Amino acid sequence: MYEAYHDQGLEILDIPCNQFAGQTPGTDEEIHEFCTLKYHTQFPQMKKSDVNGENALDLYKFLKSKQGFNGFGKGPKALMMSAMLKKIDKDYKNNPEIKWNFTKFLVDREGNVVARFEPTASMNDVRAAVAGLL
């Protein structure tokens, strides 16, 4: 998607986070190497940071304040995520916190946070929303 839309103004900021079951334990350099070698990423990658809690980046505090959690949608992935999170936090549906890795926020050219996509969202839906803004 980055290659397809970058010339039209799309920017992707990759901010690694290790707050979800320790899935991103490496150093910033190791994470960058893994992403570029395995996925051929070309967009900027920031330092590993917290997205929830008192040490969350101000960026994520802002994003979550504008687009709270609206559920995982439907389908097997959504059911799995819901079941997993209920074990951790029975009230997970009622707070805006990031629930898992690969939550995406779509921000328009004016800085308005127009959408939040949970990790269960279809990339086709993400692409359509991006294309609609460009």
N, C-alpha and C. Protein backbone atom coordinates (compact mmCIF):
# COMPACT_ATOMS: atom_id res chain seq x y z
N MET A 1 0.83 -1.18 0.00
CA MET A 1 0.00 0.00 0.00
C MET A 1 0.88 1.26 0.00
N TYR A 2 1.97 1.22 0.74
CA TYR A 2 2.86 2.37 0.79
C TYR A 2 3.39 2.70 -0.60
N GLU A 3 3.83 1.69 -1.32
CA GLU A 3 4.35 1.92 -2.66
C GLU A 3 3.26 2.45 -3.59
N ALA A 4 2.06 1.96 -3.45
CA ALA A 4 0.96 2.36 -4.34
C ALA A 4 0.51 3.79 -4.10
N TYR A 5 0.56 4.26 -2.87
CA TYR A 5 -0.04 5.56 -2.54
C TYR A 5 0.93 6.62 -2.03
N HIS A 6 2.18 6.27 -1.84
CA HIS A 6 3.12 7.24 -1.28
C HIS A 6 3.24 8.49 -2.15
N ASP A 7 3.29 8.33 -3.46
CA ASP A 7 3.41 9.48 -4.36
C ASP A 7 2.20 10.40 -4.30
N GLN A 8 1.07 9.87 -3.81
CA GLN A 8 -0.14 10.68 -3.68
C GLN A 8 -0.27 11.32 -2.30
N GLY A 9 0.72 11.07 -1.44
CA GLY A 9 0.73 11.71 -0.13
C GLY A 9 0.61 10.79 1.08
N LEU A 10 0.48 9.50 0.87
CA LEU A 10 0.37 8.59 2.01
C LEU A 10 1.69 8.49 2.76
N GLU A 11 1.63 8.64 4.05
CA GLU A 11 2.77 8.37 4.92
C GLU A 11 2.33 7.33 5.93
N ILE A 12 3.19 6.39 6.21
CA ILE A 12 2.95 5.37 7.22
C ILE A 12 4.02 5.53 8.28
N LEU A 13 3.60 5.63 9.52
CA LEU A 13 4.53 5.67 10.63
C LEU A 13 4.43 4.35 11.37
N ASP A 14 5.51 3.64 11.43
CA ASP A 14 5.56 2.35 12.11
C ASP A 14 6.17 2.58 13.49
N ILE A 15 5.37 2.34 14.52
CA ILE A 15 5.86 2.53 15.88
C ILE A 15 5.77 1.19 16.61
N PRO A 16 6.87 0.45 16.67
CA PRO A 16 6.85 -0.84 17.35
C PRO A 16 6.50 -0.70 18.83
N CYS A 17 5.86 -1.73 19.37
CA CYS A 17 5.45 -1.73 20.77
C CYS A 17 5.57 -3.15 21.30
N ASN A 18 6.04 -3.28 22.53
CA ASN A 18 6.20 -4.60 23.13
C ASN A 18 5.20 -4.83 24.27
N GLN A 19 4.07 -4.13 24.24
CA GLN A 19 3.08 -4.24 25.31
C GLN A 19 2.08 -5.37 25.11
N PHE A 20 2.19 -6.13 24.05
CA PHE A 20 1.20 -7.15 23.75
C PHE A 20 1.87 -8.52 23.71
N ALA A 21 1.86 -9.18 24.86
CA ALA A 21 2.42 -10.53 25.02
C ALA A 21 3.90 -10.60 24.62
N GLY A 22 4.60 -9.48 24.73
CA GLY A 22 6.03 -9.48 24.45
C GLY A 22 6.38 -9.87 23.03
N GLN A 23 5.53 -9.50 22.07
CA GLN A 23 5.74 -9.92 20.68
C GLN A 23 6.82 -9.13 19.95
N THR A 24 7.32 -8.06 20.55
CA THR A 24 8.34 -7.25 19.89
C THR A 24 9.50 -7.01 20.87
N PRO A 25 10.23 -8.06 21.22
CA PRO A 25 11.24 -7.94 22.28
C PRO A 25 12.58 -7.36 21.83
N GLY A 26 12.85 -7.29 20.57
CA GLY A 26 14.18 -6.89 20.09
C GLY A 26 14.49 -5.43 20.28
N THR A 27 15.74 -5.08 19.94
CA THR A 27 16.15 -3.68 19.94
C THR A 27 15.54 -3.00 18.72
N ASP A 28 15.61 -1.68 18.70
CA ASP A 28 15.09 -0.94 17.54
C ASP A 28 15.78 -1.39 16.26
N GLU A 29 17.09 -1.62 16.34
CA GLU A 29 17.84 -2.05 15.16
C GLU A 29 17.40 -3.44 14.70
N GLU A 30 17.20 -4.36 15.64
CA GLU A 30 16.76 -5.71 15.29
C GLU A 30 15.36 -5.70 14.67
N ILE A 31 14.49 -4.89 15.22
CA ILE A 31 13.12 -4.79 14.69
C ILE A 31 13.15 -4.23 13.28
N HIS A 32 13.94 -3.18 13.08
CA HIS A 32 14.04 -2.57 11.75
C HIS A 32 14.60 -3.57 10.73
N GLU A 33 15.63 -4.28 11.11
CA GLU A 33 16.21 -5.27 10.21
C GLU A 33 15.20 -6.36 9.87
N PHE A 34 14.49 -6.86 10.86
CA PHE A 34 13.48 -7.89 10.63
C PHE A 34 12.42 -7.41 9.65
N CYS A 35 11.89 -6.21 9.88
CA CYS A 35 10.82 -5.68 9.03
C CYS A 35 11.28 -5.43 7.60
N THR A 36 12.47 -4.88 7.45
CA THR A 36 12.94 -4.59 6.10
C THR A 36 13.31 -5.86 5.34
N LEU A 37 13.89 -6.83 6.02
CA LEU A 37 14.27 -8.08 5.34
C LEU A 37 13.06 -8.97 5.05
N LYS A 38 12.18 -9.11 6.02
CA LYS A 38 11.05 -10.03 5.85
C LYS A 38 9.90 -9.41 5.06
N TYR A 39 9.61 -8.12 5.31
CA TYR A 39 8.44 -7.49 4.69
C TYR A 39 8.80 -6.39 3.69
N HIS A 40 10.08 -6.10 3.55
CA HIS A 40 10.55 -5.09 2.59
C HIS A 40 9.93 -3.72 2.86
N THR A 41 9.77 -3.37 4.13
CA THR A 41 9.17 -2.08 4.47
C THR A 41 10.09 -0.95 4.04
N GLN A 42 9.45 0.14 3.60
CA GLN A 42 10.18 1.31 3.14
C GLN A 42 9.76 2.57 3.90
N PHE A 43 8.74 2.47 4.70
CA PHE A 43 8.24 3.63 5.43
C PHE A 43 9.03 3.83 6.72
N PRO A 44 8.93 5.03 7.30
CA PRO A 44 9.69 5.33 8.51
C PRO A 44 9.28 4.43 9.69
N GLN A 45 10.28 4.00 10.42
CA GLN A 45 10.02 3.22 11.63
C GLN A 45 10.60 3.99 12.81
N MET A 46 9.76 4.24 13.79
CA MET A 46 10.16 4.99 14.97
C MET A 46 10.76 4.04 16.02
N LYS A 47 11.19 4.62 17.12
CA LYS A 47 11.69 3.81 18.23
C LYS A 47 10.54 3.06 18.88
N LYS A 48 10.85 1.89 19.42
CA LYS A 48 9.86 1.12 20.15
C LYS A 48 9.34 1.96 21.31
N SER A 49 8.02 2.01 21.45
CA SER A 49 7.39 2.89 22.44
C SER A 49 6.15 2.23 23.02
N ASP A 50 5.69 2.78 24.14
CA ASP A 50 4.42 2.34 24.72
C ASP A 50 3.28 3.08 24.04
N VAL A 51 2.18 2.36 23.85
CA VAL A 51 0.97 2.96 23.26
C VAL A 51 -0.15 3.06 24.29
N ASN A 52 -0.01 2.38 25.41
CA ASN A 52 -0.99 2.41 26.49
C ASN A 52 -0.28 2.73 27.80
N GLY A 53 -1.07 3.18 28.77
CA GLY A 53 -0.53 3.42 30.11
C GLY A 53 0.10 4.78 30.27
N GLU A 54 0.70 4.97 31.43
CA GLU A 54 1.23 6.30 31.76
C GLU A 54 2.42 6.69 30.90
N ASN A 55 3.11 5.73 30.31
CA ASN A 55 4.26 6.03 29.45
C ASN A 55 3.92 6.05 27.97
N ALA A 56 2.63 6.02 27.66
CA ALA A 56 2.21 6.04 26.25
C ALA A 56 2.65 7.34 25.59
N LEU A 57 3.04 7.22 24.33
CA LEU A 57 3.38 8.42 23.56
C LEU A 57 2.18 9.36 23.51
N ASP A 58 2.45 10.66 23.55
CA ASP A 58 1.37 11.64 23.43
C ASP A 58 0.58 11.45 22.14
N LEU A 59 1.27 11.03 21.09
CA LEU A 59 0.59 10.77 19.82
C LEU A 59 -0.53 9.76 20.02
N TYR A 60 -0.25 8.68 20.73
CA TYR A 60 -1.27 7.65 20.93
C TYR A 60 -2.37 8.11 21.87
N LYS A 61 -2.03 8.93 22.84
CA LYS A 61 -3.08 9.50 23.71
C LYS A 61 -4.05 10.31 22.85
N PHE A 62 -3.50 11.10 21.93
CA PHE A 62 -4.33 11.90 21.03
C PHE A 62 -5.17 11.02 20.12
N LEU A 63 -4.53 10.06 19.46
CA LEU A 63 -5.25 9.19 18.53
C LEU A 63 -6.40 8.47 19.22
N LYS A 64 -6.15 7.91 20.39
CA LYS A 64 -7.18 7.18 21.13
C LYS A 64 -8.30 8.10 21.59
N SER A 65 -7.97 9.36 21.89
CA SER A 65 -9.01 10.30 22.33
C SER A 65 -9.96 10.65 21.18
N LYS A 66 -9.47 10.55 19.96
CA LYS A 66 -10.28 10.89 18.79
C LYS A 66 -11.01 9.69 18.20
N GLN A 67 -10.42 8.50 18.33
CA GLN A 67 -11.03 7.28 17.80
C GLN A 67 -10.88 6.17 18.84
N GLY A 68 -11.92 6.00 19.62
CA GLY A 68 -11.90 4.95 20.64
C GLY A 68 -12.12 3.58 20.04
N PHE A 69 -12.13 2.59 20.90
CA PHE A 69 -12.33 1.21 20.47
C PHE A 69 -13.80 0.99 20.13
N ASN A 70 -14.06 0.44 18.95
CA ASN A 70 -15.44 0.18 18.50
C ASN A 70 -15.68 -1.29 18.20
N GLY A 71 -14.86 -2.15 18.75
CA GLY A 71 -15.05 -3.58 18.55
C GLY A 71 -14.14 -4.14 17.47
N PHE A 72 -14.14 -5.46 17.38
CA PHE A 72 -13.29 -6.16 16.43
C PHE A 72 -14.01 -6.56 15.16
N GLY A 73 -15.28 -6.24 15.04
CA GLY A 73 -16.02 -6.67 13.86
C GLY A 73 -16.49 -8.09 14.03
N LYS A 74 -16.63 -8.79 12.91
CA LYS A 74 -17.12 -10.16 12.92
C LYS A 74 -16.09 -11.09 12.30
N GLY A 75 -16.30 -12.36 12.50
CA GLY A 75 -15.42 -13.35 11.90
C GLY A 75 -14.58 -14.06 12.94
N PRO A 76 -13.86 -15.09 12.52
CA PRO A 76 -13.09 -15.92 13.44
C PRO A 76 -12.01 -15.16 14.21
N LYS A 77 -11.30 -14.25 13.53
CA LYS A 77 -10.26 -13.48 14.21
C LYS A 77 -10.86 -12.60 15.30
N ALA A 78 -12.00 -11.99 14.99
CA ALA A 78 -12.66 -11.12 15.96
C ALA A 78 -13.10 -11.91 17.18
N LEU A 79 -13.65 -13.07 16.97
CA LEU A 79 -14.08 -13.92 18.09
C LEU A 79 -12.88 -14.34 18.94
N MET A 80 -11.79 -14.68 18.30
CA MET A 80 -10.59 -15.08 19.01
C MET A 80 -10.04 -13.93 19.86
N MET A 81 -9.96 -12.74 19.26
CA MET A 81 -9.45 -11.57 19.99
C MET A 81 -10.35 -11.24 21.17
N SER A 82 -11.65 -11.26 20.97
CA SER A 82 -12.58 -10.96 22.05
C SER A 82 -12.43 -11.95 23.19
N ALA A 83 -12.36 -13.23 22.87
CA ALA A 83 -12.22 -14.26 23.90
C ALA A 83 -10.92 -14.08 24.68
N MET A 84 -9.84 -13.78 23.97
CA MET A 84 -8.55 -13.60 24.62
C MET A 84 -8.57 -12.39 25.55
N LEU A 85 -9.12 -11.28 25.08
CA LEU A 85 -9.12 -10.06 25.88
C LEU A 85 -10.05 -10.15 27.08
N LYS A 86 -11.15 -10.87 26.95
CA LYS A 86 -12.06 -11.05 28.09
C LYS A 86 -11.35 -11.71 29.26
N LYS A 87 -10.39 -12.56 28.98
CA LYS A 87 -9.62 -13.22 30.05
C LYS A 87 -8.70 -12.24 30.76
N ILE A 88 -8.23 -11.25 30.02
CA ILE A 88 -7.29 -10.27 30.56
C ILE A 88 -8.02 -9.11 31.23
N ASP A 89 -9.09 -8.64 30.59
CA ASP A 89 -9.84 -7.46 31.07
C ASP A 89 -11.30 -7.61 30.67
N LYS A 90 -12.13 -7.96 31.61
CA LYS A 90 -13.55 -8.18 31.31
C LYS A 90 -14.23 -6.93 30.77
N ASP A 91 -13.67 -5.76 31.06
CA ASP A 91 -14.26 -4.49 30.63
C ASP A 91 -13.53 -3.89 29.43
N TYR A 92 -12.81 -4.70 28.68
CA TYR A 92 -11.96 -4.18 27.59
C TYR A 92 -12.73 -3.37 26.55
N LYS A 93 -14.01 -3.68 26.36
CA LYS A 93 -14.79 -3.00 25.32
C LYS A 93 -15.05 -1.53 25.66
N ASN A 94 -14.95 -1.18 26.93
CA ASN A 94 -15.36 0.15 27.37
C ASN A 94 -14.22 1.13 27.58
N ASN A 95 -13.04 0.83 27.08
CA ASN A 95 -11.96 1.81 27.17
C ASN A 95 -11.30 1.95 25.80
N PRO A 96 -10.68 3.09 25.56
CA PRO A 96 -10.11 3.36 24.23
C PRO A 96 -8.73 2.77 24.00
N GLU A 97 -8.19 2.07 24.97
CA GLU A 97 -6.82 1.57 24.85
C GLU A 97 -6.62 0.72 23.60
N ILE A 98 -5.39 0.70 23.11
CA ILE A 98 -5.02 -0.17 22.00
C ILE A 98 -5.10 -1.59 22.54
N LYS A 99 -5.75 -2.46 21.80
CA LYS A 99 -5.98 -3.82 22.28
C LYS A 99 -4.89 -4.80 21.88
N TRP A 100 -4.25 -4.57 20.73
CA TRP A 100 -3.25 -5.52 20.25
C TRP A 100 -2.40 -4.87 19.18
N ASN A 101 -1.29 -5.52 18.86
CA ASN A 101 -0.41 -5.04 17.79
C ASN A 101 -1.16 -4.83 16.48
N PHE A 102 -0.65 -3.95 15.69
CA PHE A 102 -1.14 -3.66 14.34
C PHE A 102 -2.48 -2.94 14.32
N THR A 103 -2.83 -2.25 15.40
CA THR A 103 -3.96 -1.32 15.35
C THR A 103 -3.48 -0.14 14.51
N LYS A 104 -4.33 0.32 13.59
CA LYS A 104 -3.96 1.38 12.67
C LYS A 104 -4.91 2.56 12.81
N PHE A 105 -4.37 3.77 12.71
CA PHE A 105 -5.17 4.98 12.70
C PHE A 105 -4.96 5.68 11.37
N LEU A 106 -6.04 6.18 10.81
CA LEU A 106 -5.97 6.92 9.55
C LEU A 106 -6.21 8.40 9.86
N VAL A 107 -5.24 9.22 9.48
CA VAL A 107 -5.28 10.65 9.74
C VAL A 107 -5.25 11.37 8.40
N ASP A 108 -6.16 12.33 8.22
CA ASP A 108 -6.20 13.04 6.94
C ASP A 108 -5.13 14.13 6.88
N ARG A 109 -5.08 14.83 5.77
CA ARG A 109 -4.04 15.84 5.55
C ARG A 109 -4.13 17.01 6.52
N GLU A 110 -5.31 17.21 7.11
CA GLU A 110 -5.50 18.30 8.06
C GLU A 110 -5.25 17.86 9.50
N GLY A 111 -4.91 16.60 9.70
CA GLY A 111 -4.64 16.11 11.05
C GLY A 111 -5.84 15.53 11.77
N ASN A 112 -6.96 15.38 11.06
CA ASN A 112 -8.14 14.78 11.66
C ASN A 112 -8.00 13.26 11.68
N VAL A 113 -8.28 12.66 12.81
CA VAL A 113 -8.22 11.20 12.94
C VAL A 113 -9.55 10.67 12.44
N VAL A 114 -9.56 10.11 11.24
CA VAL A 114 -10.82 9.75 10.59
C VAL A 114 -11.22 8.29 10.77
N ALA A 115 -10.28 7.43 11.16
CA ALA A 115 -10.65 6.02 11.32
C ALA A 115 -9.63 5.31 12.20
N ARG A 116 -10.12 4.26 12.82
CA ARG A 116 -9.27 3.35 13.60
C ARG A 116 -9.57 1.94 13.10
N PHE A 117 -8.53 1.21 12.80
CA PHE A 117 -8.67 -0.16 12.32
C PHE A 117 -7.99 -1.10 13.30
N GLU A 118 -8.76 -2.02 13.83
CA GLU A 118 -8.20 -3.01 14.75
C GLU A 118 -7.43 -4.05 13.94
N PRO A 119 -6.61 -4.86 14.58
CA PRO A 119 -5.82 -5.85 13.84
C PRO A 119 -6.67 -6.88 13.10
N THR A 120 -7.94 -6.95 13.42
CA THR A 120 -8.85 -7.88 12.74
C THR A 120 -9.44 -7.29 11.47
N ALA A 121 -9.21 -6.01 11.22
CA ALA A 121 -9.79 -5.34 10.05
C ALA A 121 -9.17 -5.87 8.76
N SER A 122 -9.97 -5.92 7.74
CA SER A 122 -9.50 -6.33 6.42
C SER A 122 -8.60 -5.24 5.83
N MET A 123 -7.47 -5.64 5.27
CA MET A 123 -6.61 -4.66 4.62
C MET A 123 -7.30 -4.05 3.41
N ASN A 124 -8.25 -4.74 2.82
CA ASN A 124 -9.04 -4.14 1.74
C ASN A 124 -9.83 -2.95 2.25
N ASP A 125 -10.36 -3.05 3.47
CA ASP A 125 -11.08 -1.92 4.07
C ASP A 125 -10.14 -0.76 4.36
N VAL A 126 -8.95 -1.08 4.83
CA VAL A 126 -7.96 -0.04 5.10
C VAL A 126 -7.58 0.65 3.80
N ARG A 127 -7.28 -0.12 2.76
CA ARG A 127 -6.91 0.45 1.46
C ARG A 127 -8.01 1.34 0.91
N ALA A 128 -9.25 0.90 1.02
CA ALA A 128 -10.37 1.69 0.50
C ALA A 128 -10.48 3.02 1.25
N ALA A 129 -10.30 2.99 2.55
CA ALA A 129 -10.38 4.23 3.33
C ALA A 129 -9.24 5.18 2.96
N VAL A 130 -8.05 4.64 2.78
CA VAL A 130 -6.90 5.46 2.38
C VAL A 130 -7.15 6.07 1.01
N ALA A 131 -7.55 5.25 0.07
CA ALA A 131 -7.80 5.73 -1.30
C ALA A 131 -8.87 6.81 -1.31
N GLY A 132 -9.86 6.68 -0.44
CA GLY A 132 -10.92 7.68 -0.37
C GLY A 132 -10.46 9.04 0.11
N LEU A 133 -9.35 9.08 0.82
CA LEU A 133 -8.83 10.36 1.32
C LEU A 133 -7.82 11.01 0.39
N LEU A 134 -7.24 10.24 -0.50
CA LEU A 134 -6.18 10.79 -1.37
C LEU A 134 -6.73 11.49 -2.59
